[in-house]
PDB file of C-alpha atoms in Angstrom:
ATOM      1  CA  MET R  28     -36.421 -57.208 172.861  1.00  0.00           C
ATOM      2  CA  LYS R  29     -38.618 -56.144 175.726  1.00  0.00           C
ATOM      3  CA  ILE R  30     -39.259 -52.408 176.174  1.00  0.00           C
ATOM      4  CA  VAL R  31     -40.039 -51.208 179.685  1.00  0.00           C
ATOM      5  CA  ILE R  32     -41.696 -47.800 180.107  1.00  0.00           C
ATOM      6  CA  THR R  33     -41.419 -46.539 183.662  1.00  0.00           C
ATOM      7  CA  LEU R  34     -43.873 -44.231 185.425  1.00  0.00           C
ATOM      8  CA  SER R  35     -41.231 -41.491 185.505  1.00  0.00           C
ATOM      9  CA  ALA R  36     -40.839 -41.752 181.732  1.00  0.00           C
ATOM     10  CA  VAL R  37     -44.598 -41.463 181.260  1.00  0.00           C
ATOM     11  CA  LEU R  38     -44.675 -38.379 183.489  1.00  0.00           C
ATOM     12  CA  PHE R  39     -41.701 -36.848 181.661  1.00  0.00           C
ATOM     13  CA  PHE R  40     -43.223 -37.281 178.211  1.00  0.00           C
ATOM     14  CA  GLY R  41     -46.640 -36.178 179.468  1.00  0.00           C
ATOM     15  CA  LEU R  42     -45.245 -32.989 180.957  1.00  0.00           C
ATOM     16  CA  SER R  43     -43.183 -32.346 177.835  1.00  0.00           C
ATOM     17  CA  ALA R  44     -46.297 -32.686 175.683  1.00  0.00           C
ATOM     18  CA  CYS R  45     -48.202 -30.287 177.951  1.00  0.00           C
ATOM     19  CA  LYS R  46     -45.394 -27.742 177.744  1.00  0.00           C
ATOM     20  CA  ALA R  47     -45.316 -28.048 173.979  1.00  0.00           C
ATOM     21  CA  GLN R  48     -49.080 -27.501 173.789  1.00  0.00           C
ATOM     22  CA  ASN R  49     -48.878 -24.507 176.141  1.00  0.00           C
ATOM     23  CA  LYS R  50     -45.989 -22.839 174.333  1.00  0.00           C
ATOM     24  CA  TYR R  51     -46.878 -19.405 173.008  1.00  0.00           C
ATOM     25  CA  ASP R  52     -47.512 -19.446 169.255  1.00  0.00           C
ATOM     26  CA  ILE R  53     -48.121 -16.101 167.568  1.00  0.00           C
ATOM     27  CA  LYS R  54     -49.922 -17.796 164.664  1.00  0.00           C
ATOM     28  CA  THR R  55     -52.715 -19.007 166.946  1.00  0.00           C
ATOM     29  CA  ALA R  56     -52.431 -16.378 169.691  1.00  0.00           C
ATOM     30  CA  LYS R  57     -55.280 -14.105 170.740  1.00  0.00           C
ATOM     31  CA  THR R  58     -52.990 -11.690 172.597  1.00  0.00           C
ATOM     32  CA  TYR R  59     -49.575 -10.275 171.815  1.00  0.00           C
ATOM     33  CA  ALA R  60     -47.128  -7.675 173.133  1.00  0.00           C
ATOM     34  CA  GLU R  61     -43.912  -6.513 171.518  1.00  0.00           C
ATOM     35  CA  LEU R  62     -41.060  -4.043 171.779  1.00  0.00           C
ATOM     36  CA  SER R  63     -39.129  -3.572 168.549  1.00  0.00           C
ATOM     37  CA  VAL R  64     -35.913  -1.561 168.139  1.00  0.00           C
ATOM     38  CA  LYS R  65     -33.064  -0.812 165.764  1.00  0.00           C
ATOM     39  CA  THR R  66     -29.589  -1.708 166.995  1.00  0.00           C
ATOM     40  CA  ASP R  67     -27.293  -1.329 163.979  1.00  0.00           C
ATOM     41  CA  GLY R  68     -27.537   2.423 163.414  1.00  0.00           C
ATOM     42  CA  LYS R  69     -26.120   5.306 165.431  1.00  0.00           C
ATOM     43  CA  TRP R  70     -27.250   8.305 167.423  1.00  0.00           C
ATOM     44  CA  GLU R  71     -26.840  11.781 166.028  1.00  0.00           C
ATOM     45  CA  GLY R  72     -28.138  14.103 168.700  1.00  0.00           C
ATOM     46  CA  ARG R  73     -31.679  12.957 169.586  1.00  0.00           C
ATOM     47  CA  LYS R  74     -32.228  11.069 166.301  1.00  0.00           C
ATOM     48  CA  TYR R  75     -31.285   7.462 165.537  1.00  0.00           C
ATOM     49  CA  ILE R  76     -29.797   7.363 162.051  1.00  0.00           C
ATOM     50  CA  GLY R  77     -29.480   4.286 159.822  1.00  0.00           C
ATOM     51  CA  GLY R  78     -30.118   0.730 160.871  1.00  0.00           C
ATOM     52  CA  THR R  79     -31.425  -1.969 158.563  1.00  0.00           C
ATOM     53  CA  VAL R  80     -34.181  -3.751 160.466  1.00  0.00           C
ATOM     54  CA  PHE R  81     -36.194  -3.570 163.656  1.00  0.00           C
ATOM     55  CA  LYS R  82     -35.548  -6.444 166.051  1.00  0.00           C
ATOM     56  CA  ASN R  83     -37.948  -7.555 168.767  1.00  0.00           C
ATOM     57  CA  VAL R  84     -36.563  -7.608 172.290  1.00  0.00           C
ATOM     58  CA  ASP R  85     -38.045  -8.829 175.571  1.00  0.00           C
ATOM     59  CA  LYS R  86     -36.547  -5.948 177.528  1.00  0.00           C
ATOM     60  CA  LEU R  87     -35.020  -2.560 176.832  1.00  0.00           C
ATOM     61  CA  LYS R  88     -33.192   0.132 178.761  1.00  0.00           C
ATOM     62  CA  LEU R  89     -34.181   3.353 177.078  1.00  0.00           C
ATOM     63  CA  ALA R  90     -31.282   5.237 175.483  1.00  0.00           C
ATOM     64  CA  PRO R  91     -30.612   8.585 177.215  1.00  0.00           C
ATOM     65  CA  GLU R  92     -30.836  10.278 173.797  1.00  0.00           C
ATOM     66  CA  HIS R  93     -34.345   8.943 173.140  1.00  0.00           C
ATOM     67  CA  THR R  94     -37.226  11.381 172.835  1.00  0.00           C
ATOM     68  CA  ASP R  95     -40.338  11.679 170.657  1.00  0.00           C
ATOM     69  CA  HIS R  96     -39.705  10.890 166.977  1.00  0.00           C
ATOM     70  CA  SER R  97     -36.208   9.504 167.561  1.00  0.00           C
ATOM     71  CA  PHE R  98     -36.833   6.627 165.090  1.00  0.00           C
ATOM     72  CA  ASP R  99     -35.079   3.952 167.200  1.00  0.00           C
ATOM     73  CA  ILE R 100     -38.256   2.201 168.402  1.00  0.00           C
ATOM     74  CA  ARG R 101     -40.887   0.921 166.008  1.00  0.00           C
ATOM     75  CA  TYR R 102     -44.141   2.905 166.439  1.00  0.00           C
ATOM     76  CA  GLU R 103     -42.393   4.784 169.280  1.00  0.00           C
ATOM     77  CA  GLY R 104     -42.802   2.278 172.108  1.00  0.00           C
ATOM     78  CA  PRO R 105     -44.214  -1.060 173.232  1.00  0.00           C
ATOM     79  CA  GLY R 106     -47.477  -2.288 171.726  1.00  0.00           C
ATOM     80  CA  TRP R 107     -50.031  -4.829 172.894  1.00  0.00           C
ATOM     81  CA  GLU R 108     -53.161  -6.250 171.313  1.00  0.00           C
ATOM     82  CA  ASN R 109     -55.729  -9.011 171.363  1.00  0.00           C
ATOM     83  CA  ASN R 110     -58.154 -10.332 168.781  1.00  0.00           C
ATOM     84  CA  ARG R 111     -60.267  -7.142 169.038  1.00  0.00           C
ATOM     85  CA  ILE R 112     -58.098  -4.053 169.610  1.00  0.00           C
ATOM     86  CA  GLY R 113     -54.517  -2.822 169.937  1.00  0.00           C
ATOM     87  CA  TYR R 114     -52.706  -0.185 171.981  1.00  0.00           C
ATOM     88  CA  ARG R 115     -49.260   1.420 172.112  1.00  0.00           C
ATOM     89  CA  LEU R 116     -47.375   3.499 174.667  1.00  0.00           C
ATOM     90  CA  TYR R 117     -45.186   6.420 173.643  1.00  0.00           C
ATOM     91  CA  LEU R 118     -42.025   5.485 175.545  1.00  0.00           C
ATOM     92  CA  ASP R 119     -40.785   9.053 175.933  1.00  0.00           C
ATOM     93  CA  TRP R 120     -41.656  12.245 177.808  1.00  0.00           C
ATOM     94  CA  ARG R 121     -45.247  12.152 176.499  1.00  0.00           C
ATOM     95  CA  ASN R 122     -45.995   8.736 178.071  1.00  0.00           C
ATOM     96  CA  ALA R 123     -49.395   8.670 176.317  1.00  0.00           C
ATOM     97  CA  ILE R 124     -51.307   5.551 175.296  1.00  0.00           C
ATOM     98  CA  ASP R 125     -52.746   5.421 171.777  1.00  0.00           C
ATOM     99  CA  ILE R 126     -55.271   3.090 170.100  1.00  0.00           C
ATOM    100  CA  PHE R 127     -54.834   0.838 167.083  1.00  0.00           C
ATOM    101  CA  GLY R 128     -58.298   0.155 165.675  1.00  0.00           C
ATOM    102  CA  LYS R 129     -58.492  -3.359 164.225  1.00  0.00           C
ATOM    103  CA  LYS R 130     -60.730  -4.666 161.437  1.00  0.00           C
ATOM    104  CA  THR R 131     -59.420  -8.217 161.850  1.00  0.00           C
ATOM    105  CA  SER R 132     -59.085 -10.734 164.679  1.00  0.00           C
ATOM    106  CA  ALA R 133     -55.555 -11.638 163.553  1.00  0.00           C
ATOM    107  CA  ILE R 134     -52.398 -10.446 165.329  1.00  0.00           C
ATOM    108  CA  VAL R 135     -51.199  -7.385 163.381  1.00  0.00           C
ATOM    109  CA  LEU R 136     -48.533  -5.558 165.403  1.00  0.00           C
ATOM    110  CA  PRO R 137     -45.558  -7.391 163.816  1.00  0.00           C
ATOM    111  CA  GLN R 138     -46.351  -5.659 160.501  1.00  0.00           C
ATOM    112  CA  VAL R 139     -47.069  -2.192 161.907  1.00  0.00           C
ATOM    113  CA  GLY R 140     -44.466   0.520 161.272  1.00  0.00           C
ATOM    114  CA  GLN R 141     -41.996  -1.733 159.484  1.00  0.00           C
ATOM    115  CA  ASP R 142     -41.491   0.896 156.770  1.00  0.00           C
ATOM    116  CA  ASN R 143     -39.638   3.022 159.324  1.00  0.00           C
ATOM    117  CA  PHE R 144     -42.307   5.219 160.746  1.00  0.00           C
ATOM    118  CA  ASP R 145     -45.931   6.238 160.533  1.00  0.00           C
ATOM    119  CA  SER R 146     -47.768   4.544 157.662  1.00  0.00           C
ATOM    120  CA  TYR R 147     -50.077   3.140 160.361  1.00  0.00           C
ATOM    121  CA  HIS R 148     -51.818   6.529 160.391  1.00  0.00           C
ATOM    122  CA  GLU R 149     -53.249   5.570 156.984  1.00  0.00           C
ATOM    123  CA  MET R 150     -56.120   3.080 156.899  1.00  0.00           C
ATOM    124  CA  SER R 151     -55.053  -0.393 155.753  1.00  0.00           C
ATOM    125  CA  HIS R 152     -56.592  -3.863 155.523  1.00  0.00           C
ATOM    126  CA  TRP R 153     -55.993  -4.490 159.249  1.00  0.00           C
ATOM    127  CA  GLY R 154     -56.989  -1.029 160.518  1.00  0.00           C
ATOM    128  CA  ALA R 155     -54.992   2.022 161.675  1.00  0.00           C
ATOM    129  CA  ASP R 156     -53.935   4.316 164.474  1.00  0.00           C
ATOM    130  CA  ILE R 157     -57.309   5.910 165.269  1.00  0.00           C
ATOM    131  CA  LEU R 158     -56.655   8.231 168.230  1.00  0.00           C
ATOM    132  CA  LYS R 159     -55.082  11.674 168.114  1.00  0.00           C
ATOM    133  CA  ALA R 160     -53.488  12.165 171.520  1.00  0.00           C
ATOM    134  CA  GLY R 161     -51.783  15.450 170.615  1.00  0.00           C
ATOM    135  CA  LYS R 162     -50.809  17.197 173.849  1.00  0.00           C
ATOM    136  CA  GLY R 163     -53.406  15.159 175.727  1.00  0.00           C
ATOM    137  CA  ILE R 164     -53.070  12.092 177.937  1.00  0.00           C
ATOM    138  CA  GLY R 165     -54.375   9.631 175.337  1.00  0.00           C
ATOM    139  CA  ILE R 166     -56.348   6.854 177.043  1.00  0.00           C
ATOM    140  CA  GLY R 167     -55.516   5.301 180.415  1.00  0.00           C
ATOM    141  CA  SER R 168     -51.912   6.531 180.592  1.00  0.00           C
ATOM    142  CA  ILE R 169     -50.163   8.287 183.489  1.00  0.00           C
ATOM    143  CA  ASP R 170     -49.145  11.872 184.210  1.00  0.00           C
ATOM    144  CA  ARG R 171     -49.069  14.107 187.284  1.00  0.00           C
ATOM    145  CA  TYR R 172     -51.526  16.959 187.824  1.00  0.00           C
ATOM    146  CA  VAL R 173     -50.325  19.669 190.222  1.00  0.00           C
ATOM    147  CA  ASN R 174     -51.504  23.280 190.570  1.00  0.00           C
ATOM    148  CA  ASN R 175     -53.716  22.909 187.492  1.00  0.00           C
ATOM    149  CA  GLU R 176     -50.725  21.833 185.403  1.00  0.00           C
ATOM    150  CA  LYS R 177     -50.178  18.425 183.799  1.00  0.00           C
ATOM    151  CA  LEU R 178     -46.601  17.227 184.311  1.00  0.00           C
ATOM    152  CA  HIS R 179     -45.109  14.630 181.963  1.00  0.00           C
ATOM    153  CA  PHE R 180     -42.022  12.407 182.067  1.00  0.00           C
ATOM    154  CA  HIS R 181     -39.497  15.027 180.952  1.00  0.00           C
ATOM    155  CA  GLN R 182     -37.006  14.195 183.702  1.00  0.00           C
ATOM    156  CA  VAL R 183     -36.340  10.503 184.347  1.00  0.00           C
ATOM    157  CA  ASP R 184     -32.955   9.049 185.361  1.00  0.00           C
ATOM    158  CA  SER R 185     -33.578   5.760 183.532  1.00  0.00           C
ATOM    159  CA  THR R 186     -36.450   3.786 182.010  1.00  0.00           C
ATOM    160  CA  LEU R 187     -36.636  -0.005 181.713  1.00  0.00           C
ATOM    161  CA  ALA R 188     -39.359  -1.718 179.674  1.00  0.00           C
ATOM    162  CA  ASN R 189     -40.144  -5.369 179.100  1.00  0.00           C
ATOM    163  CA  VAL R 190     -42.846  -7.417 177.395  1.00  0.00           C
ATOM    164  CA  GLU R 191     -44.175 -10.886 178.143  1.00  0.00           C
ATOM    165  CA  ASN R 192     -46.476 -13.215 176.202  1.00  0.00           C
ATOM    166  CA  LYS R 193     -48.374 -16.114 177.747  1.00  0.00           C
ATOM    167  CA  VAL R 194     -51.049 -18.374 176.323  1.00  0.00           C
ATOM    168  CA  ASN R 195     -53.967 -16.375 177.756  1.00  0.00           C
ATOM    169  CA  GLU R 196     -52.519 -12.904 178.292  1.00  0.00           C
ATOM    170  CA  SER R 197     -49.812 -10.478 177.211  1.00  0.00           C
ATOM    171  CA  ARG R 198     -48.138  -7.825 179.333  1.00  0.00           C
ATOM    172  CA  VAL R 199     -46.038  -4.669 179.118  1.00  0.00           C
ATOM    173  CA  LYS R 200     -44.161  -3.477 182.198  1.00  0.00           C
ATOM    174  CA  VAL R 201     -42.261  -0.192 182.466  1.00  0.00           C
ATOM    175  CA  ARG R 202     -40.106   0.937 185.399  1.00  0.00           C
ATOM    176  CA  TYR R 203     -39.244   4.616 185.653  1.00  0.00           C
ATOM    177  CA  TYR R 204     -36.354   5.382 187.994  1.00  0.00           C
ATOM    178  CA  GLY R 205     -35.913   8.919 189.292  1.00  0.00           C
ATOM    179  CA  TRP R 206     -39.013  10.517 187.779  1.00  0.00           C
ATOM    180  CA  LYS R 207     -38.807  14.176 188.789  1.00  0.00           C
ATOM    181  CA  THR R 208     -41.871  16.454 188.851  1.00  0.00           C
ATOM    182  CA  ALA R 209     -42.173  19.714 190.805  1.00  0.00           C
ATOM    183  CA  SER R 210     -40.036  19.157 193.937  1.00  0.00           C
ATOM    184  CA  ASP R 211     -40.557  15.369 194.058  1.00  0.00           C
ATOM    185  CA  LYS R 212     -38.432  12.535 192.726  1.00  0.00           C
ATOM    186  CA  ILE R 213     -39.838   8.995 192.771  1.00  0.00           C
ATOM    187  CA  ASP R 214     -39.588   5.601 191.136  1.00  0.00           C
ATOM    188  CA  PHE R 215     -42.733   4.513 189.320  1.00  0.00           C
ATOM    189  CA  THR R 216     -43.944   1.210 187.865  1.00  0.00           C
ATOM    190  CA  THR R 217     -46.681   0.662 185.315  1.00  0.00           C
ATOM    191  CA  GLU R 218     -47.979  -2.738 184.188  1.00  0.00           C
ATOM    192  CA  LEU R 219     -50.429  -3.219 181.304  1.00  0.00           C
ATOM    193  CA  THR R 220     -52.154  -6.563 180.765  1.00  0.00           C
ATOM    194  CA  ILE R 221     -54.478  -7.596 177.957  1.00  0.00           C
ATOM    195  CA  LYS R 222     -56.496 -10.827 177.703  1.00  0.00           C
ATOM    196  CA  PRO R 223     -58.385 -12.414 174.793  1.00  0.00           C
ATOM    197  CA  ASP R 224     -61.830 -11.349 173.580  1.00  0.00           C
ATOM    198  CA  GLN R 225     -62.071  -8.147 175.662  1.00  0.00           C
ATOM    199  CA  LEU R 226     -61.670  -4.487 174.745  1.00  0.00           C
ATOM    200  CA  TYR R 227     -60.033  -3.461 178.011  1.00  0.00           C
ATOM    201  CA  THR R 228     -56.491  -3.364 179.337  1.00  0.00           C
ATOM    202  CA  GLU R 229     -55.872  -3.734 183.061  1.00  0.00           C
ATOM    203  CA  HIS R 230     -53.422  -1.063 184.234  1.00  0.00           C
ATOM    204  CA  LYS R 231     -51.571  -1.487 187.537  1.00  0.00           C
ATOM    205  CA  ILE R 232     -49.465   1.406 188.831  1.00  0.00           C
ATOM    206  CA  GLN R 233     -47.265   1.913 191.882  1.00  0.00           C
ATOM    207  CA  ALA R 234     -45.248   4.864 193.192  1.00  0.00           C
ATOM    208  CA  SER R 235     -42.276   4.552 195.537  1.00  0.00           C
ATOM    209  CA  LYS R 236     -43.415   7.596 197.569  1.00  0.00           C
ATOM    210  CA  GLU R 237     -46.747   9.142 198.470  1.00  0.00           C
ATOM    211  CA  ILE R 238     -47.159  12.208 196.271  1.00  0.00           C
ATOM    212  CA  LYS R 239     -50.230  14.120 195.198  1.00  0.00           C
ATOM    213  CA  GLY R 240     -51.469  14.344 191.641  1.00  0.00           C
ATOM    214  CA  ILE R 241     -50.700  10.988 190.010  1.00  0.00           C
ATOM    215  CA  CYS R 242     -53.434  10.775 187.390  1.00  0.00           C
ATOM    216  CA  THR R 243     -54.850   8.935 184.408  1.00  0.00           C
ATOM    217  CA  GLY R 244     -57.546  10.061 182.011  1.00  0.00           C
ATOM    218  CA  ILE R 245     -59.035  10.438 178.553  1.00  0.00           C
ATOM    219  CA  VAL R 246     -58.006  13.005 175.976  1.00  0.00           C
ATOM    220  CA  LYS R 247     -60.809  15.396 175.021  1.00  0.00           C
ATOM    221  CA  GLN R 248     -62.143  15.428 171.463  1.00  0.00           C
ATOM    222  CA  LYS R 249     -64.541  18.161 170.362  1.00  0.00           C
ATOM    223  CA  ASN R 250     -67.200  15.809 168.957  1.00  0.00           C
ATOM    224  CA  ALA R 251     -67.377  13.485 171.970  1.00  0.00           C
ATOM    225  CA  GLU R 252     -69.952  13.324 174.756  1.00  0.00           C
ATOM    226  CA  LEU R 253     -68.924  12.714 178.379  1.00  0.00           C
ATOM    227  CA  ILE R 254     -70.590   9.770 180.162  1.00  0.00           C
ATOM    228  CA  LYS R 255     -70.228   8.899 183.872  1.00  0.00           C
ATOM    229  CA  LYS R 256     -71.740   6.299 186.186  1.00  0.00           C
ATOM    230  CA  GLU R 257     -71.195   4.632 189.589  1.00  0.00           C
ATOM    231  CA  SER R 258     -71.838   0.989 190.438  1.00  0.00           C
ATOM    232  CA  LYS R 259     -74.733   0.042 192.705  1.00  0.00           C
ATOM    233  CA  ASN R 260     -72.407  -0.545 195.655  1.00  0.00           C
ATOM    234  CA  LYS R 261     -70.629   2.787 194.959  1.00  0.00           C
ATOM    235  CA  LYS R 262     -67.234   1.037 194.937  1.00  0.00           C
ATOM    236  CA  TRP R 263     -66.602   1.353 191.199  1.00  0.00           C
ATOM    237  CA  ALA R 264     -67.322   3.967 188.550  1.00  0.00           C
ATOM    238  CA  TYR R 265     -66.585   4.704 184.944  1.00  0.00           C
ATOM    239  CA  LEU R 266     -65.650   7.854 183.064  1.00  0.00           C
ATOM    240  CA  ALA R 267     -66.242   7.599 179.314  1.00  0.00           C
ATOM    241  CA  THR R 268     -66.553   9.554 176.091  1.00  0.00           C
ATOM    242  CA  TYR R 269     -68.369   8.637 172.902  1.00  0.00           C
ATOM    243  CA  GLY R 270     -68.831  10.202 169.496  1.00  0.00           C
ATOM    244  CA  GLU R 271     -67.188  10.871 166.172  1.00  0.00           C
ATOM    245  CA  GLN R 272     -63.771  11.237 167.777  1.00  0.00           C
ATOM    246  CA  SER R 273     -61.497   8.884 165.840  1.00  0.00           C
ATOM    247  CA  LEU R 274     -58.989  10.068 163.245  1.00  0.00           C
ATOM    248  CA  VAL R 275     -61.000   8.414 160.448  1.00  0.00           C
ATOM    249  CA  PRO R 276     -63.267  10.225 161.488  1.00  0.00           C
ATOM    250  CA  ASP R 277     -65.928   7.844 162.776  1.00  0.00           C
ATOM    251  CA  LYS R 278     -67.424   6.667 166.053  1.00  0.00           C
ATOM    252  CA  LEU R 279     -65.140   5.716 168.928  1.00  0.00           C
ATOM    253  CA  GLY R 280     -65.868   5.133 172.588  1.00  0.00           C
ATOM    254  CA  MET R 281     -63.247   5.382 175.331  1.00  0.00           C
ATOM    255  CA  ALA R 282     -63.671   4.537 179.012  1.00  0.00           C
ATOM    256  CA  ILE R 283     -61.851   4.095 182.299  1.00  0.00           C
ATOM    257  CA  PHE R 284     -63.185   1.982 185.185  1.00  0.00           C
ATOM    258  CA  TYR R 285     -61.781   2.903 188.602  1.00  0.00           C
ATOM    259  CA  GLU R 286     -62.314   2.270 192.310  1.00  0.00           C
ATOM    260  CA  THR R 287     -64.033   5.286 193.839  1.00  0.00           C
ATOM    261  CA  ASN R 288     -62.205   5.133 197.206  1.00  0.00           C
ATOM    262  CA  GLU R 289     -58.824   5.446 195.427  1.00  0.00           C
ATOM    263  CA  ILE R 290     -59.708   8.713 193.699  1.00  0.00           C
ATOM    264  CA  GLU R 291     -59.108  12.218 195.024  1.00  0.00           C
ATOM    265  CA  ASN R 292     -61.014  14.019 192.281  1.00  0.00           C
ATOM    266  CA  VAL R 293     -61.912  14.123 188.586  1.00  0.00           C
ATOM    267  CA  ALA R 294     -60.555  17.212 186.825  1.00  0.00           C
ATOM    268  CA  ASP R 295     -62.097  18.677 183.681  1.00  0.00           C
ATOM    269  CA  THR R 296     -59.167  20.404 181.951  1.00  0.00           C
ATOM    270  CA  ASP R 297     -58.706  22.034 178.553  1.00  0.00           C
ATOM    271  CA  LEU R 298     -57.103  18.946 177.030  1.00  0.00           C
ATOM    272  CA  ASP R 299     -58.299  16.003 179.131  1.00  0.00           C
ATOM    273  CA  TYR R 300     -60.679  14.498 181.620  1.00  0.00           C
ATOM    274  CA  LEU R 301     -58.276  13.515 184.418  1.00  0.00           C
ATOM    275  CA  ILE R 302     -58.830  10.984 187.201  1.00  0.00           C
ATOM    276  CA  VAL R 303     -56.523  11.958 190.073  1.00  0.00           C
ATOM    277  CA  PHE R 304     -55.467   9.260 192.540  1.00  0.00           C
ATOM    278  CA  LYS R 305     -55.023   9.692 196.282  1.00  0.00           C
ATOM    279  CA  PRO R 306     -51.369   9.628 197.384  1.00  0.00           C
ATOM    280  CA  THR R 307     -50.210   6.082 198.211  1.00  0.00           C
ATOM    281  CA  THR R 308     -47.391   3.599 197.732  1.00  0.00           C
ATOM    282  CA  LYS R 309     -49.892   0.761 197.306  1.00  0.00           C
ATOM    283  CA  THR R 310     -50.704  -0.620 193.865  1.00  0.00           C
ATOM    284  CA  HIS R 311     -53.621   0.994 192.054  1.00  0.00           C
ATOM    285  CA  SER R 312     -55.483  -1.124 189.510  1.00  0.00           C
ATOM    286  CA  PHE R 313     -57.916   0.230 186.932  1.00  0.00           C
ATOM    287  CA  TYR R 314     -59.190  -0.650 183.464  1.00  0.00           C
ATOM    288  CA  PHE R 315     -59.307   1.346 180.253  1.00  0.00           C
ATOM    289  CA  LEU R 316     -60.701   0.566 176.819  1.00  0.00           C
ATOM    290  CA  GLY R 317     -61.481   1.753 173.334  1.00  0.00           C
ATOM    291  CA  ALA R 318     -64.485   0.637 171.276  1.00  0.00           C
ATOM    292  CA  TRP R 319     -64.253   1.396 167.543  1.00  0.00           C
ATOM    293  CA  GLU R 320     -67.219   1.040 165.207  1.00  0.00           C
ATOM    294  CA  GLN R 321     -65.162  -0.609 162.429  1.00  0.00           C
ATOM    295  CA  GLU R 322     -64.078  -3.477 164.652  1.00  0.00           C
ATOM    296  CA  LYS R 323     -65.532  -6.766 163.425  1.00  0.00           C
ATOM    297  CA  ASN R 324     -68.998  -6.889 165.026  1.00  0.00           C
ATOM    298  CA  GLY R 325     -68.066  -3.617 166.712  1.00  0.00           C
ATOM    299  CA  ILE R 326     -70.086  -1.219 168.864  1.00  0.00           C
ATOM    300  CA  LYS R 327     -71.763   1.248 166.499  1.00  0.00           C
ATOM    301  CA  SER R 328     -73.886   3.562 168.658  1.00  0.00           C
ATOM    302  CA  LYS R 329     -73.875   5.399 171.971  1.00  0.00           C
ATOM    303  CA  GLU R 330     -76.678   3.132 173.199  1.00  0.00           C
ATOM    304  CA  GLU R 331     -74.644  -0.006 172.472  1.00  0.00           C
ATOM    305  CA  PHE R 332     -71.587   1.532 174.107  1.00  0.00           C
ATOM    306  CA  VAL R 333     -73.420   2.484 177.316  1.00  0.00           C
ATOM    307  CA  LYS R 334     -74.990  -0.977 177.473  1.00  0.00           C
ATOM    308  CA  TYR R 335     -71.536  -2.532 177.161  1.00  0.00           C
ATOM    309  CA  LEU R 336     -70.106  -0.260 179.877  1.00  0.00           C
ATOM    310  CA  ASP R 337     -73.003  -0.970 182.227  1.00  0.00           C
ATOM    311  CA  GLU R 338     -72.486  -4.722 181.803  1.00  0.00           C
ATOM    312  CA  LYS R 339     -68.812  -4.371 182.754  1.00  0.00           C
ATOM    313  CA  LEU R 340     -69.710  -2.120 185.696  1.00  0.00           C
ATOM    314  CA  GLU R 341     -72.115  -4.795 186.963  1.00  0.00           C
ATOM    315  CA  VAL R 342     -69.292  -7.368 186.815  1.00  0.00           C
ATOM    316  CA  LEU R 343     -67.127  -5.065 188.927  1.00  0.00           C
ATOM    317  CA  ASN R 344     -70.057  -4.444 191.288  1.00  0.00           C
ATOM    318  CA  LYS R 345     -70.419  -8.196 191.898  1.00  0.00           C
ATOM    319  CA  LYS R 346     -66.827  -9.444 191.672  1.00  0.00           C
ATOM    320  CA  GLY R 347     -64.589  -6.428 192.276  1.00  0.00           C
ATOM    321  CA  LYS R 348     -62.551  -7.262 189.179  1.00  0.00           C
ATOM    322  CA  MET R 349     -62.994  -8.071 185.487  1.00  0.00           C
TER     323      MET R 349
END
């Protein structure tokens, strides 16, 4: 029997093989994002009671009852990580971003918070939650700063979140509809992307209306030193802190890289260093990062941290992006 293999068959099997090779595999992945919820319990007031297991979902419309410590979302919101560091976003009125310090290059988020709440505050073989956000902004998250007051996400008509994993990057996207602060009501989108081998997350934000005071920043810690620098071409700058400011406690560096022409001012407040954006409906893009000394081959001194930041600033100076 004679077997004839056509060109179309070769192309079909070739493309199928490529797709199979490119399929996301968490066992070999260097980036990962997840959103994990309980669906088989019930709401009693603002608390989610019961439920047997957390289930990962690609997208979620936030329950109107949800607030901080509602127990319906594992570690309180979406998480994302790469082979060096992890982050999570409190998907409630606080809207703060926190840091998971990692002592391993393996993907760890699937095991975090599976015992129903906050064991991740205790050091384990993979690492721990290492940042105390408190009433602060955390690192690289969004609030609004008006009349010397920081306004959170207390009033939002609805919130939609989704996560996406690709071979070379993972992403969290959150859409806030009807976010009300002061006398303004807007829709707001935030998109967080992490790639392999880097400490930073790229954060893209967009508002539906031009309003003053949209801000990001770094929570203040009493043992941290403030560090600032502009690029040679004056188009980029970083705001950073370094010192014994982790929950361990041990050395942690935090930084935000931003475009100087997009910024209205930098505010030094009681709780945070805030970077306030100029009003616009265009997309802002900036980068934030944490650098923990217990990371494998991690940054262990202020000098190493500044050297690392200056190298990234030079990349932005030359290329305009990381």
